[in-house]
Coordinates of C-alpha atoms in Angstrom, one line a residue:
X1 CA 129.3 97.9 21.1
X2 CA 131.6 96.9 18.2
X3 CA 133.2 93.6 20.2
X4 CA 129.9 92.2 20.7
X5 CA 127.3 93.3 17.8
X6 CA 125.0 90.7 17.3
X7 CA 124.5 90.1 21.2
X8 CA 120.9 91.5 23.0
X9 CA 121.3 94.2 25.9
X10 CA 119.4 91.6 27.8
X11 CA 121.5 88.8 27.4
X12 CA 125.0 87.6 28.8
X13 CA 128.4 88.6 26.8
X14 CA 129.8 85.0 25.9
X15 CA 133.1 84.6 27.4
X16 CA 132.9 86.9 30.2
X17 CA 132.5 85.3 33.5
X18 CA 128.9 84.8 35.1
X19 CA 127.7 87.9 37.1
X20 CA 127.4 87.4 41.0
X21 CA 125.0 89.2 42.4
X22 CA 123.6 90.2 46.0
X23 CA 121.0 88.3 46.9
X24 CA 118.0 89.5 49.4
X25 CA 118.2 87.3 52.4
X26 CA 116.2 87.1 55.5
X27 CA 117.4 88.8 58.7
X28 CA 119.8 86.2 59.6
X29 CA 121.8 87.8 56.6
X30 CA 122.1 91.0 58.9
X31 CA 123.3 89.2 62.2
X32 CA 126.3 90.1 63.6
X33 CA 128.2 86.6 65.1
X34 CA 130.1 86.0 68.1
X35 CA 132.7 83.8 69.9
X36 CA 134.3 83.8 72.9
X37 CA 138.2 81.8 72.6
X38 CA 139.6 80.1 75.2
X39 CA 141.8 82.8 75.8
X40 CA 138.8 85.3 76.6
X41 CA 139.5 87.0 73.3
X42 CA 136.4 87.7 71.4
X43 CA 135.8 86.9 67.5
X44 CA 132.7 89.4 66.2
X45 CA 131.6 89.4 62.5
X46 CA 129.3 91.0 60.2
X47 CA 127.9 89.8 56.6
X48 CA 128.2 92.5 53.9
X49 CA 128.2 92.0 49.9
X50 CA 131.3 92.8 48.1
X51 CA 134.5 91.4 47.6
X52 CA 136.5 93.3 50.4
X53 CA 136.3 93.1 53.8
X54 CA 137.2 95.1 56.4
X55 CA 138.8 93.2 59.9
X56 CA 140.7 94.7 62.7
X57 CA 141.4 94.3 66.5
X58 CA 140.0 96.6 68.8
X59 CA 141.2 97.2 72.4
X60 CA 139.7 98.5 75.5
X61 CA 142.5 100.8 76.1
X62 CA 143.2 104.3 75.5
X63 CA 144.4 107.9 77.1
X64 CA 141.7 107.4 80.0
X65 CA 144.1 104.2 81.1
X66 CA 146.9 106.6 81.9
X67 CA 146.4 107.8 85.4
X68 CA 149.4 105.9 86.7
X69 CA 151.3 106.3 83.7
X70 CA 152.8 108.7 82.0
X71 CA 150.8 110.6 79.9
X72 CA 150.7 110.0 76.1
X73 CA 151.2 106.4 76.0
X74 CA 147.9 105.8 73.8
X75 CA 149.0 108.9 71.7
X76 CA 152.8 106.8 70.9
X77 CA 150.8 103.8 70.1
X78 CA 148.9 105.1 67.8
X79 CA 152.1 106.6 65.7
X80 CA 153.8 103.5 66.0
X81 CA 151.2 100.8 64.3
X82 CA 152.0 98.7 61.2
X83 CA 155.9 99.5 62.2
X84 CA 157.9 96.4 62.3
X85 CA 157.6 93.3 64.1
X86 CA 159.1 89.7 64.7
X87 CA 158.2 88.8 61.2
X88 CA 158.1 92.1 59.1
X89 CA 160.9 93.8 59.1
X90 CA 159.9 97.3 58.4
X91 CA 156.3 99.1 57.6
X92 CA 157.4 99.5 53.9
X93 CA 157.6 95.2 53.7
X94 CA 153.7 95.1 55.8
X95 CA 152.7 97.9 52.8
X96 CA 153.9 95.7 50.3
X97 CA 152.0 92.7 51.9
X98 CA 148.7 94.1 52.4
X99 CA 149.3 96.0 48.0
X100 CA 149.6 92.0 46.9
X101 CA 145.3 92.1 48.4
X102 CA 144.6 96.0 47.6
X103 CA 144.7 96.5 51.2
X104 CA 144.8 99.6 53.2
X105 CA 145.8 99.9 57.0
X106 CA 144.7 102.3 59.9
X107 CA 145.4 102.9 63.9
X108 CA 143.3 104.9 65.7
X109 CA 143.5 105.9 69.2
X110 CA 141.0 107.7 71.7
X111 CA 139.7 108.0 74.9
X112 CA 139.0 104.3 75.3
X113 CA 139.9 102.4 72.3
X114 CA 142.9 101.9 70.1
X115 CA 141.7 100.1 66.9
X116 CA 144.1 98.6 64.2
X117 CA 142.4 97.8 60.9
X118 CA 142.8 96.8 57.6
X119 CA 140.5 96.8 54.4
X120 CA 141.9 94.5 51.7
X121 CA 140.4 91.7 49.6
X122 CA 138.4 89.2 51.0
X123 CA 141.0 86.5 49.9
X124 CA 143.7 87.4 52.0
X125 CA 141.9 86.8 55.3
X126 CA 144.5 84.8 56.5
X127 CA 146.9 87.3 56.1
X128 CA 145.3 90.2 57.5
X129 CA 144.6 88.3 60.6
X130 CA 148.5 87.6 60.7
X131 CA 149.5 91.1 60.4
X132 CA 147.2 92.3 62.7
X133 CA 147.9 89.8 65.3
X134 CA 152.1 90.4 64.6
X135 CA 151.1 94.4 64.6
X136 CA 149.5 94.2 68.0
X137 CA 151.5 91.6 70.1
X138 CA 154.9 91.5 68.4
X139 CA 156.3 95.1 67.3
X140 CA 159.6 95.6 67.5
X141 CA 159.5 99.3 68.8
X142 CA 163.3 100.0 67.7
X143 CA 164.9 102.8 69.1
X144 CA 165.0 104.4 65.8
X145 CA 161.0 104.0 64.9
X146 CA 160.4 105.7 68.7
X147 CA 162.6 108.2 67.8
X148 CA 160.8 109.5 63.8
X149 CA 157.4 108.7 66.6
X150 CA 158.7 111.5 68.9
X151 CA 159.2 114.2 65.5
X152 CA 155.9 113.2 64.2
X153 CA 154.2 114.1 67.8
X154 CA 155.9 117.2 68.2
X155 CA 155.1 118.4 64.8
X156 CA 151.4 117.1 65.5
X157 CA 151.1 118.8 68.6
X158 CA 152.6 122.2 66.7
X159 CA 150.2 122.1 64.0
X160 CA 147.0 121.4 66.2
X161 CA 148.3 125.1 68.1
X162 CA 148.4 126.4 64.3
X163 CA 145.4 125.4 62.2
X164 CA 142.8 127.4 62.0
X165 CA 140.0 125.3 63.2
X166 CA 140.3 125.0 66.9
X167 CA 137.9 122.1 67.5
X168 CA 140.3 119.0 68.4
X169 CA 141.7 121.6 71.2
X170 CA 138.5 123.1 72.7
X171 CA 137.6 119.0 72.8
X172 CA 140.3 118.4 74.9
X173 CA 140.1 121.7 77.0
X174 CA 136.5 121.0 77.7
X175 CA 137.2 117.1 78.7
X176 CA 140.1 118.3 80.9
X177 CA 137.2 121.3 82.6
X178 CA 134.7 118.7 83.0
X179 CA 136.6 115.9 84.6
X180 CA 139.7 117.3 86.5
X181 CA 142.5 114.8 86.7
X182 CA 140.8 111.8 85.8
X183 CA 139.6 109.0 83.0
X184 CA 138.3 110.4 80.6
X185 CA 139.9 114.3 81.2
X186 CA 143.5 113.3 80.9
X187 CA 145.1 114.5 77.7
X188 CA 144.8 112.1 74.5
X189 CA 147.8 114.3 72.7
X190 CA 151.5 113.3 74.5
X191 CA 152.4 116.6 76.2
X192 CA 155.7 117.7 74.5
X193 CA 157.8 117.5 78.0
X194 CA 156.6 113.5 78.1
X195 CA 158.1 113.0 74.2
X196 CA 161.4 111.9 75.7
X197 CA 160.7 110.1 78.4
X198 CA 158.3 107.2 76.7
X199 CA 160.7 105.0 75.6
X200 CA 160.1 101.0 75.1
X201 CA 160.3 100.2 79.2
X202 CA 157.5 102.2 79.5
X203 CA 155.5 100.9 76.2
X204 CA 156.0 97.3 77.5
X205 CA 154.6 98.2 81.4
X206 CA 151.4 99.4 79.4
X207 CA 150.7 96.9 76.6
X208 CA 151.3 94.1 79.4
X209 CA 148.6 95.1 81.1
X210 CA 146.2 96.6 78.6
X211 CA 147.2 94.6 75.8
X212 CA 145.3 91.3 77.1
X213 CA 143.3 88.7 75.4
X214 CA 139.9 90.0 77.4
X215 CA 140.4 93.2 76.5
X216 CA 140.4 92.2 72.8
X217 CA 137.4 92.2 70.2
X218 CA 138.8 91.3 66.8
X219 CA 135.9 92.3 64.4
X220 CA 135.0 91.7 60.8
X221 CA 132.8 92.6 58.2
X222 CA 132.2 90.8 54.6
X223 CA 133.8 87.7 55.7
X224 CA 132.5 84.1 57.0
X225 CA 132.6 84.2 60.6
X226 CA 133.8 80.6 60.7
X227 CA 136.8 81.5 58.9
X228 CA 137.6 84.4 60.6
X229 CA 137.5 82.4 63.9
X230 CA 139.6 80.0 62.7
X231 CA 142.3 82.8 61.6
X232 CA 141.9 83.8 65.4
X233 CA 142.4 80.8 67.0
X234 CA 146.1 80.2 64.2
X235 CA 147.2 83.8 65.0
X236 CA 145.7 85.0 68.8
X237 CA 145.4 82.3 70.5
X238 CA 148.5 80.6 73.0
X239 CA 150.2 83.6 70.9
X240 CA 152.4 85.0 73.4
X241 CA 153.4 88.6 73.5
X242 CA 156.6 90.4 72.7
X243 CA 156.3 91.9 76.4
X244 CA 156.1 88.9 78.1
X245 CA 152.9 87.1 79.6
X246 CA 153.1 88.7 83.4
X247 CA 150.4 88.7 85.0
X248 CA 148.9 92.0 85.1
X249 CA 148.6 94.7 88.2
X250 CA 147.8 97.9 87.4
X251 CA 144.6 98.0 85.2
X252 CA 142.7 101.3 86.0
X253 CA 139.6 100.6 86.2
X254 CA 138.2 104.1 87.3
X255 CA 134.8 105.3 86.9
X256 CA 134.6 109.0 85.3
X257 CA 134.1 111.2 88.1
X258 CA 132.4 114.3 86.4
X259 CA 133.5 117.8 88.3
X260 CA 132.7 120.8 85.9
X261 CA 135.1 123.6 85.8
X262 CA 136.8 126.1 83.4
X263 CA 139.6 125.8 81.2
X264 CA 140.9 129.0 79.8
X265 CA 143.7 129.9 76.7
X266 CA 144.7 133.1 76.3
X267 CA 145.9 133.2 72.8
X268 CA 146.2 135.1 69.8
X269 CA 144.4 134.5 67.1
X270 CA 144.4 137.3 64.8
X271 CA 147.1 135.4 62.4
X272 CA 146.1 131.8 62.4
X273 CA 144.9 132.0 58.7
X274 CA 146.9 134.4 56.7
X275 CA 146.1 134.8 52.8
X276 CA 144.1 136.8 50.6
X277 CA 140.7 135.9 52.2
X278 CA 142.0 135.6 56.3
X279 CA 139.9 134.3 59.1
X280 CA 138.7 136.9 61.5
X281 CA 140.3 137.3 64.7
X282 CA 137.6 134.7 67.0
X283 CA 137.2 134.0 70.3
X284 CA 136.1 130.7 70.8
X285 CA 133.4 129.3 73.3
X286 CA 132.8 125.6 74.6
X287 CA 130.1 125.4 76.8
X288 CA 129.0 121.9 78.6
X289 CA 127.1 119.7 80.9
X290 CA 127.4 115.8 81.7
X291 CA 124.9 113.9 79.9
X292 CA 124.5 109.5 80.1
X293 CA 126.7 107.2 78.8
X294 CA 126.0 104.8 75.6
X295 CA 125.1 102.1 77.5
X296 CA 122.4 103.9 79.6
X297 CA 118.5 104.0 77.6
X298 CA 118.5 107.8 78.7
X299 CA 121.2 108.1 75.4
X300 CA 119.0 108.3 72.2
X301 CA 116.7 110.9 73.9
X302 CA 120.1 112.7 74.4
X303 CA 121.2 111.9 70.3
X304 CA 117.7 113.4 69.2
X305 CA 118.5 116.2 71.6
X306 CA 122.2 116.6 70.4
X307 CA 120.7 116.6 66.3
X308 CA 117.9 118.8 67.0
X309 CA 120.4 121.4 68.2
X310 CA 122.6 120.9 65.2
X311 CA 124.3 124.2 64.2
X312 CA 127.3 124.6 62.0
X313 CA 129.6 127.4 60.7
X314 CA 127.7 130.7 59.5
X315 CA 129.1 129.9 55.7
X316 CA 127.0 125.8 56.0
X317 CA 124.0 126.6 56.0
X318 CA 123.3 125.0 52.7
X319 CA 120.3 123.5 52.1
X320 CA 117.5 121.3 53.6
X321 CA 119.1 118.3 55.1
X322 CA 122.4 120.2 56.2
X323 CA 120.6 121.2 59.2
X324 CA 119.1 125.0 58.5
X325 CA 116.4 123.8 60.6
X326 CA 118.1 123.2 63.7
X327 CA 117.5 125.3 66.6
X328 CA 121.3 126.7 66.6
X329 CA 120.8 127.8 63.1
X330 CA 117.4 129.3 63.5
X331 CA 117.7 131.0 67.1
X332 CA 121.1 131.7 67.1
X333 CA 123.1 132.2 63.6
X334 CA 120.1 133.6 61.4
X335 CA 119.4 136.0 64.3
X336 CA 122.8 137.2 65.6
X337 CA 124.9 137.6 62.3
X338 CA 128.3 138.5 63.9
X339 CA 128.7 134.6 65.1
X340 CA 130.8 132.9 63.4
X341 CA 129.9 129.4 64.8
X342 CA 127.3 127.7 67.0
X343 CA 127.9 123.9 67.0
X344 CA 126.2 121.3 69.1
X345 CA 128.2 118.1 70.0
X346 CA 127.4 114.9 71.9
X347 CA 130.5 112.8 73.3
X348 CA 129.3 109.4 75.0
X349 CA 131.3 106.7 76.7
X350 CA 131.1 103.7 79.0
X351 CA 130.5 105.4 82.4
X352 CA 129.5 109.0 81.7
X353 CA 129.3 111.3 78.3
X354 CA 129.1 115.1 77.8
X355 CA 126.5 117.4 75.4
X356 CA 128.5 120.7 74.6
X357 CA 128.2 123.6 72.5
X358 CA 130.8 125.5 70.7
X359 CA 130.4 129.3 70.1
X360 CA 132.5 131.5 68.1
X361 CA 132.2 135.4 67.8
X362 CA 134.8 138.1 67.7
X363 CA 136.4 139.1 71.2
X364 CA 134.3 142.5 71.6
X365 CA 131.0 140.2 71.5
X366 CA 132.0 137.3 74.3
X367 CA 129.2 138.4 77.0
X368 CA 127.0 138.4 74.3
X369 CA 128.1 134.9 72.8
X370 CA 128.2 133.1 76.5
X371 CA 124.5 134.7 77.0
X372 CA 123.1 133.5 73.9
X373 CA 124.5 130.3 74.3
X374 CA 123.5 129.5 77.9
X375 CA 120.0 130.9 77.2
X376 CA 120.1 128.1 74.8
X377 CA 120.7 125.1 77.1
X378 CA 117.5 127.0 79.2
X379 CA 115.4 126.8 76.6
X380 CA 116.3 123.0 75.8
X381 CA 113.8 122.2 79.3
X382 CA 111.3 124.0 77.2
X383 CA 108.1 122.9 75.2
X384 CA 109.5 121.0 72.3
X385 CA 107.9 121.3 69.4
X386 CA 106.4 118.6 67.3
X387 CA 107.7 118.4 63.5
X388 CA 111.0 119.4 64.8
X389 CA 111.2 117.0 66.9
X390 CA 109.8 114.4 64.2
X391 CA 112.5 116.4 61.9
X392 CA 115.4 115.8 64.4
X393 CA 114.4 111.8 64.5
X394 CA 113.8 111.5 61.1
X395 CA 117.4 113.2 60.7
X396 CA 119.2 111.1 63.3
X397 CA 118.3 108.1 61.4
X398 CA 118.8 109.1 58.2
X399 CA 122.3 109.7 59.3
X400 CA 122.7 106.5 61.0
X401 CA 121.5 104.7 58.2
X402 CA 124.0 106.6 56.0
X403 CA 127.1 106.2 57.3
X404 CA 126.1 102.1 57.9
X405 CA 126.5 101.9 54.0
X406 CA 130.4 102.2 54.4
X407 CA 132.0 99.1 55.6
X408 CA 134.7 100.6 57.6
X409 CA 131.8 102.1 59.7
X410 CA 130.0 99.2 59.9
X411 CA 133.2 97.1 61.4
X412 CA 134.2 99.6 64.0
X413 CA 130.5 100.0 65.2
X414 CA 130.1 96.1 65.4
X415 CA 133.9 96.1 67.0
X416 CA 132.6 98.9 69.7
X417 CA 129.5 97.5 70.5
X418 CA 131.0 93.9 71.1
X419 CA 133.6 95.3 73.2
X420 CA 131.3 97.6 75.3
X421 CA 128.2 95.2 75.8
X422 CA 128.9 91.6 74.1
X423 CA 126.4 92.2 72.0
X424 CA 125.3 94.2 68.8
X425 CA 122.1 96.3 68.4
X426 CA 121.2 96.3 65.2
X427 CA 120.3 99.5 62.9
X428 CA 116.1 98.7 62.7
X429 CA 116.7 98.3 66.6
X430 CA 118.6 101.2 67.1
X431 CA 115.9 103.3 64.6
X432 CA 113.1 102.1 66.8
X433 CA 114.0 103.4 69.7
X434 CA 115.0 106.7 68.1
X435 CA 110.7 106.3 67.3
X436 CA 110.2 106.2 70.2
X437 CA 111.4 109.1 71.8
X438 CA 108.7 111.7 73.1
X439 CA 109.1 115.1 73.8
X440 CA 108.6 114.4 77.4
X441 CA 112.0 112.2 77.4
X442 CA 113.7 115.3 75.6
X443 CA 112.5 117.5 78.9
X444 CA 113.6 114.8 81.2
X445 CA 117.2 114.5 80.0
X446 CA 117.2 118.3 80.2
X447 CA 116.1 118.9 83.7
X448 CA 118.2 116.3 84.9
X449 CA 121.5 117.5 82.7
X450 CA 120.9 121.1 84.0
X451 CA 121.1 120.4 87.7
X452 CA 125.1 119.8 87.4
X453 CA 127.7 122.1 87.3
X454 CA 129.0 123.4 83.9
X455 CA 132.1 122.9 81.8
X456 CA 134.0 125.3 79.6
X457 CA 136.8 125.2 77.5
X458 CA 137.6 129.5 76.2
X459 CA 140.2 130.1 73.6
X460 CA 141.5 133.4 72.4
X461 CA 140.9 137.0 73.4
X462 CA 139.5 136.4 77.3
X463 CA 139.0 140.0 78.1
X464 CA 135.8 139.9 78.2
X465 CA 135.1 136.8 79.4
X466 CA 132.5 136.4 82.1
X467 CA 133.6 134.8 85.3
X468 CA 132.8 130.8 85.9
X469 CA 130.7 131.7 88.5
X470 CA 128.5 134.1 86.4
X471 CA 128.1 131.1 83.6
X472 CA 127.0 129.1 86.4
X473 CA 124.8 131.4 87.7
X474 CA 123.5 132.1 84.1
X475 CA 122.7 128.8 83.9
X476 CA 120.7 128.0 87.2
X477 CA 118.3 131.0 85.7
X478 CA 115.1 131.1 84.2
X479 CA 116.3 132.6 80.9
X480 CA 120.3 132.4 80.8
X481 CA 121.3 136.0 81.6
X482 CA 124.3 136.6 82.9
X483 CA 123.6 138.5 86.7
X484 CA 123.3 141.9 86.4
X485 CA 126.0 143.0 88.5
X486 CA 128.5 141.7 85.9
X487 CA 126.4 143.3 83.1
X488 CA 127.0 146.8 85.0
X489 CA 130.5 146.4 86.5
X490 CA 132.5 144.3 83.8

C-alpha cells in the first residue's frame, strides 16, 4: 500500500508487467490432439492454462509382460529411471537440469504401464523431451546403479511386510487368487530370490521388445501440440536404442484368463503398529469377482456400482461427501461396530478388471466378517434405490471432475486413454454416460459378475477362516450365509 499510494485498486501498478489471463474458449480449447510418427510412436497433447506443463512417455509394458521372463523386471525399471544415460552422467546432473526449469520427475510402474514424467516450466520443452527420450532409450544401467536398485527393493519389499496398512499386499494376493499364473496375476513387486539374478542381460532382452516406438504414447499437457511434436520427431524419432534395434520376438500378448481362487497368509499381526495408541490385532479379508474391462460400455455401470459401495476405515466417516452414505458404511460399519474396515475397490484393465471388497475385524469375528461381506455382493443384484443411486453418480463425477483440476492427472489420463484406444473421451463425455446409468444396468452388471467364481486374498489369524468352498457356496445363495454345516462343525 505505501509503494503505490496514489494508484486505484482498479487500476494497473505502473511498471509491473501486464497481467495474462485465462481466457474462456470454445471446446476446441479442451481437445486433446494427436499424431501418429513415422516410427508408429504416438504424440498426444492437452491445452491447460498456467505456465508449467506436465509431458511424459508412457509405455504399454508392465509386470503382466513377464510370463517368459523373470519376474520383477517392471519393478527394476521403475527403481532405475532418471539414472544416468549416454548424455547425463548421473541422476544428480538430470536433477540439476530439470532445477534450471523448476522441474520435478517421476516413474511409475504397474500392471500394464510404466510412465516416466516430468512437470517443469513450459519453456524448457525441449529439454524435457530430451531427457525423457535419453531416460527411456539410453540409460546406462551400470553395475553399480543395479546394485543400490537391488538394496532399495529389498528394503521395499521388507517394509510393505511391516507397515501397518496391508492394502498394497492383499492387492497383490487377490490379483494372484483371481488369475493364477498369468497377465495380470503375476507379482508387480520383484520377489527377493529374483533380486540377484536381474542384471543388465536380462534388462536389455526386455526393453528390446517392450520398449518399441508402437508401444509408445508420449503425452502432454499445457503445451502446443505443434511444438511438442516437433520435440518428438528431434528426440524419438530414427533414435536408436541403447539395446540395439533387433527385431522383436517375444511380445506377450496374452489375454487375462480370469480363474478365481484363494490366497491365504498366515501371519502375525498383533505387533505391526507398536506405540502408545497400537493397532489391534486384525485379520484382514479381500473378497472378489471379475467385472469388464475399461474399454467395455458395461464399465461406468460397474464405477457407479464400485462408488455406491464406498466404505472406508471405522475412524473416516467424516462428514457428507466422504462417503457416510455408502452402503458399506450404512449396512455394514454403523451396524457391526467391531469392524475395523469395509472398503470397496474397482481395478479395470484392457482385457478384464476386478470389483473387490476388503474387510477387516479381529480374528475371533472372521465367519462373521466373510458373512457380512458376501451377503453384501447378494444384495448388490437387489432393488437399487433411487437418490442413492443419483448420490453415487452425482459422487462419481464430482470426483472425476476433481482430480481433472491437477495437471499431472490430467496428462496420465490423456497418456492412458491414447495408449489404450487412440483416442480421448473427454470429461462432459465421460459425465454423460455416468447420467445415464439406470438402476437396471446396476442389476445387470451384478447378475452377470455373480455367476463367476470368487477370489480372495486372507491375511493374518486364519483360524477361523471359512473354507473356499463355503465362500463360494455363500455366494451362489440367496442371502450370503455361510452353509450350515460349517456354522455347526467349525
Amino acid at each position: 500500500g505505501g509503494t503505490y499510494p496514489a494508484v486505484s485498486l482498479t487500476c494497473p501498478l505502473p511498471g509491473v508487467p501486464q497481467a495474462v489471463l485465462a481466457a474462456a474458449g470454445g471446446r476446441e480449447q479442451f481437445e486433446t490432439r494427436m499424431t501418429v510418427l513415422e516410427n508408429g510412436l504416438r504424440v498426444a497433447s492437452q491445452k491447460k492454462f498456467g505456465q508449467f506443463c506436465t509431458v511424459g512417455l508412457l509405455i504399454h509394458s508392465g509386470s503382466r509382460h513377464e510370463a517368459k521372463y523373470l519376474s520383477g523386471i517392471a519393478h527394476f525399471l521403475e527403481k532405475l529411471a532418471f539414472s544416468s544415460t549416454a548424455k547425463f552422467g548421473s541422476k544428480d546432473e538430470i536433477l540439476l537440469t530439470l532445477e534450471k526449469h523448476g522441474g520435478i520427475c517421476d516413474c511409475q510402474a504397474s500392471r500394464d504401464t510404466i510412465m516416466y514424467a516430468v512437470s517443469a516450466d513450459a519453456r524448457g520443452l525441449d529439454t524435457v523431451v530430451n531427457l525423457l527420450a535419453e531416460v527411456a532409450l539410453q540409460p546406462r544401467l551400470s553395475d553399480e546403479e543395479i546394485e543400490m536398485t537391488r538394496m532399495a527393493i529389498r528394503f521395499e519389499l521388507e517394509d510393505l511386510n511391516m507397515r501397518p496398512d496391508p492394502e498394497p499386499l492383499l492387492t497383490e494376493m487377490i490379483h494372484a487368487a483371481a488369475y493364477r499364473g498369468n497377465t495380470v496375476g503375476l507379482n508387480r513387486f520383484c520377489p527377493v530370490e529374483n533380486t540377484e539374478k536381474i542384471d543388465r542381460e536380462v534388462l536389455h532382452s526386455y526393453l528390446r521388445n517392450y520398449y518399441t516406438p508402437d508401444r509408445m504414447v508420449l503425452a502432454g499437457v499445457g503445451i502446443e501440440h505443434e511444438q511438442l511434436v516437433e520435440c518428438a520427431k528431434k528426440y524419438l524419432l530414427g533414435v536408436e536404442p541403447v539395446w540395439g534395434s533387433g527385431k522383436t520376438k517375444d511380445v506377450d500378448r496374452s489375454v487375462a484368463q480370469y480363474t478365481g481362487g484363494i490366497v491365504k497368509v498366515e501371519k502375525d499381526m498383533s505387533d505391526v503398529s507398536l506405540g502408545p495408541t497400537p493397532i489391534p490385532e486384525l485379520t484382514h479379508i479381500m473378497i472378489g469377482l471379475e467385472s469388464c474391462s475399461f474399454l467395455e460400455e458395461d464399465f461406468i455401470p460397474f464405477a457407479v456400482l464400485n462408488m455406491m459401495m464406498g466404505g472406508g476405515g471405522s475412524f473416516s466417516a467424516g462428514g457428507p461427501g466422504k462417503g457416510m452414505f455408502t452402503r458399506l458404511y450404512l449396512n455394514v460399519l454403523n451396524r457391526h461396530h467391531w469392524m475395523y474396515n469395509a472398503t470397496s475397490y474397482h481395478h479395470s484393465y484392457e482385457d478384464t478388471g476386478l470389483l473387490c471388497i476388503h474387510a477387516s475385524a479381529d480374528p475371533k469375528q472372521v465367519r462373521e466378517m466373510v458373512e457380512i461381506i458376501t451377503r453384501e455382493f447378494i444384495l448388490m443384484a437387489g432393488a437399487v434405490g433411487e437418490v442413492e443411486l443419483e448420490r453415487a453418480k452425482t459422487q462419481l463425477k464430482s470426483m472425476l471432475m476433481m482430480n481433472l483440476e491437477s495437471r499431472p492427472v490430467i496428462f496420465e489420463d490423456v497418456g492412458r486413454q491414447v495408449l489404450a484406444t487412440n483416442t480421448r473421451k473427454l470429461p462432459d463425455e465421460l459425465c454423460a454416460l455416468i447420467s445415464q446409468v439406470k438402476s437396471a444396468d446396476i442389476k445387470r452388471v451384478v447378475t452377470k459378475m455373480l455367476h463367476k467364481k470368487p477370489a480372495v486374498a486372507a491375511l493374518g489369524d486364519l483360524t477361523d477362516l471359512p473354507t473356499y468352498e463355503h465362500i463360494q457356496a455363500a455366494l451362489s445363495s440367496k442371502d450370503g450365509r455361510l452353509p450350515r454345516m460349517y456354522r455347526l462343525f467349525r
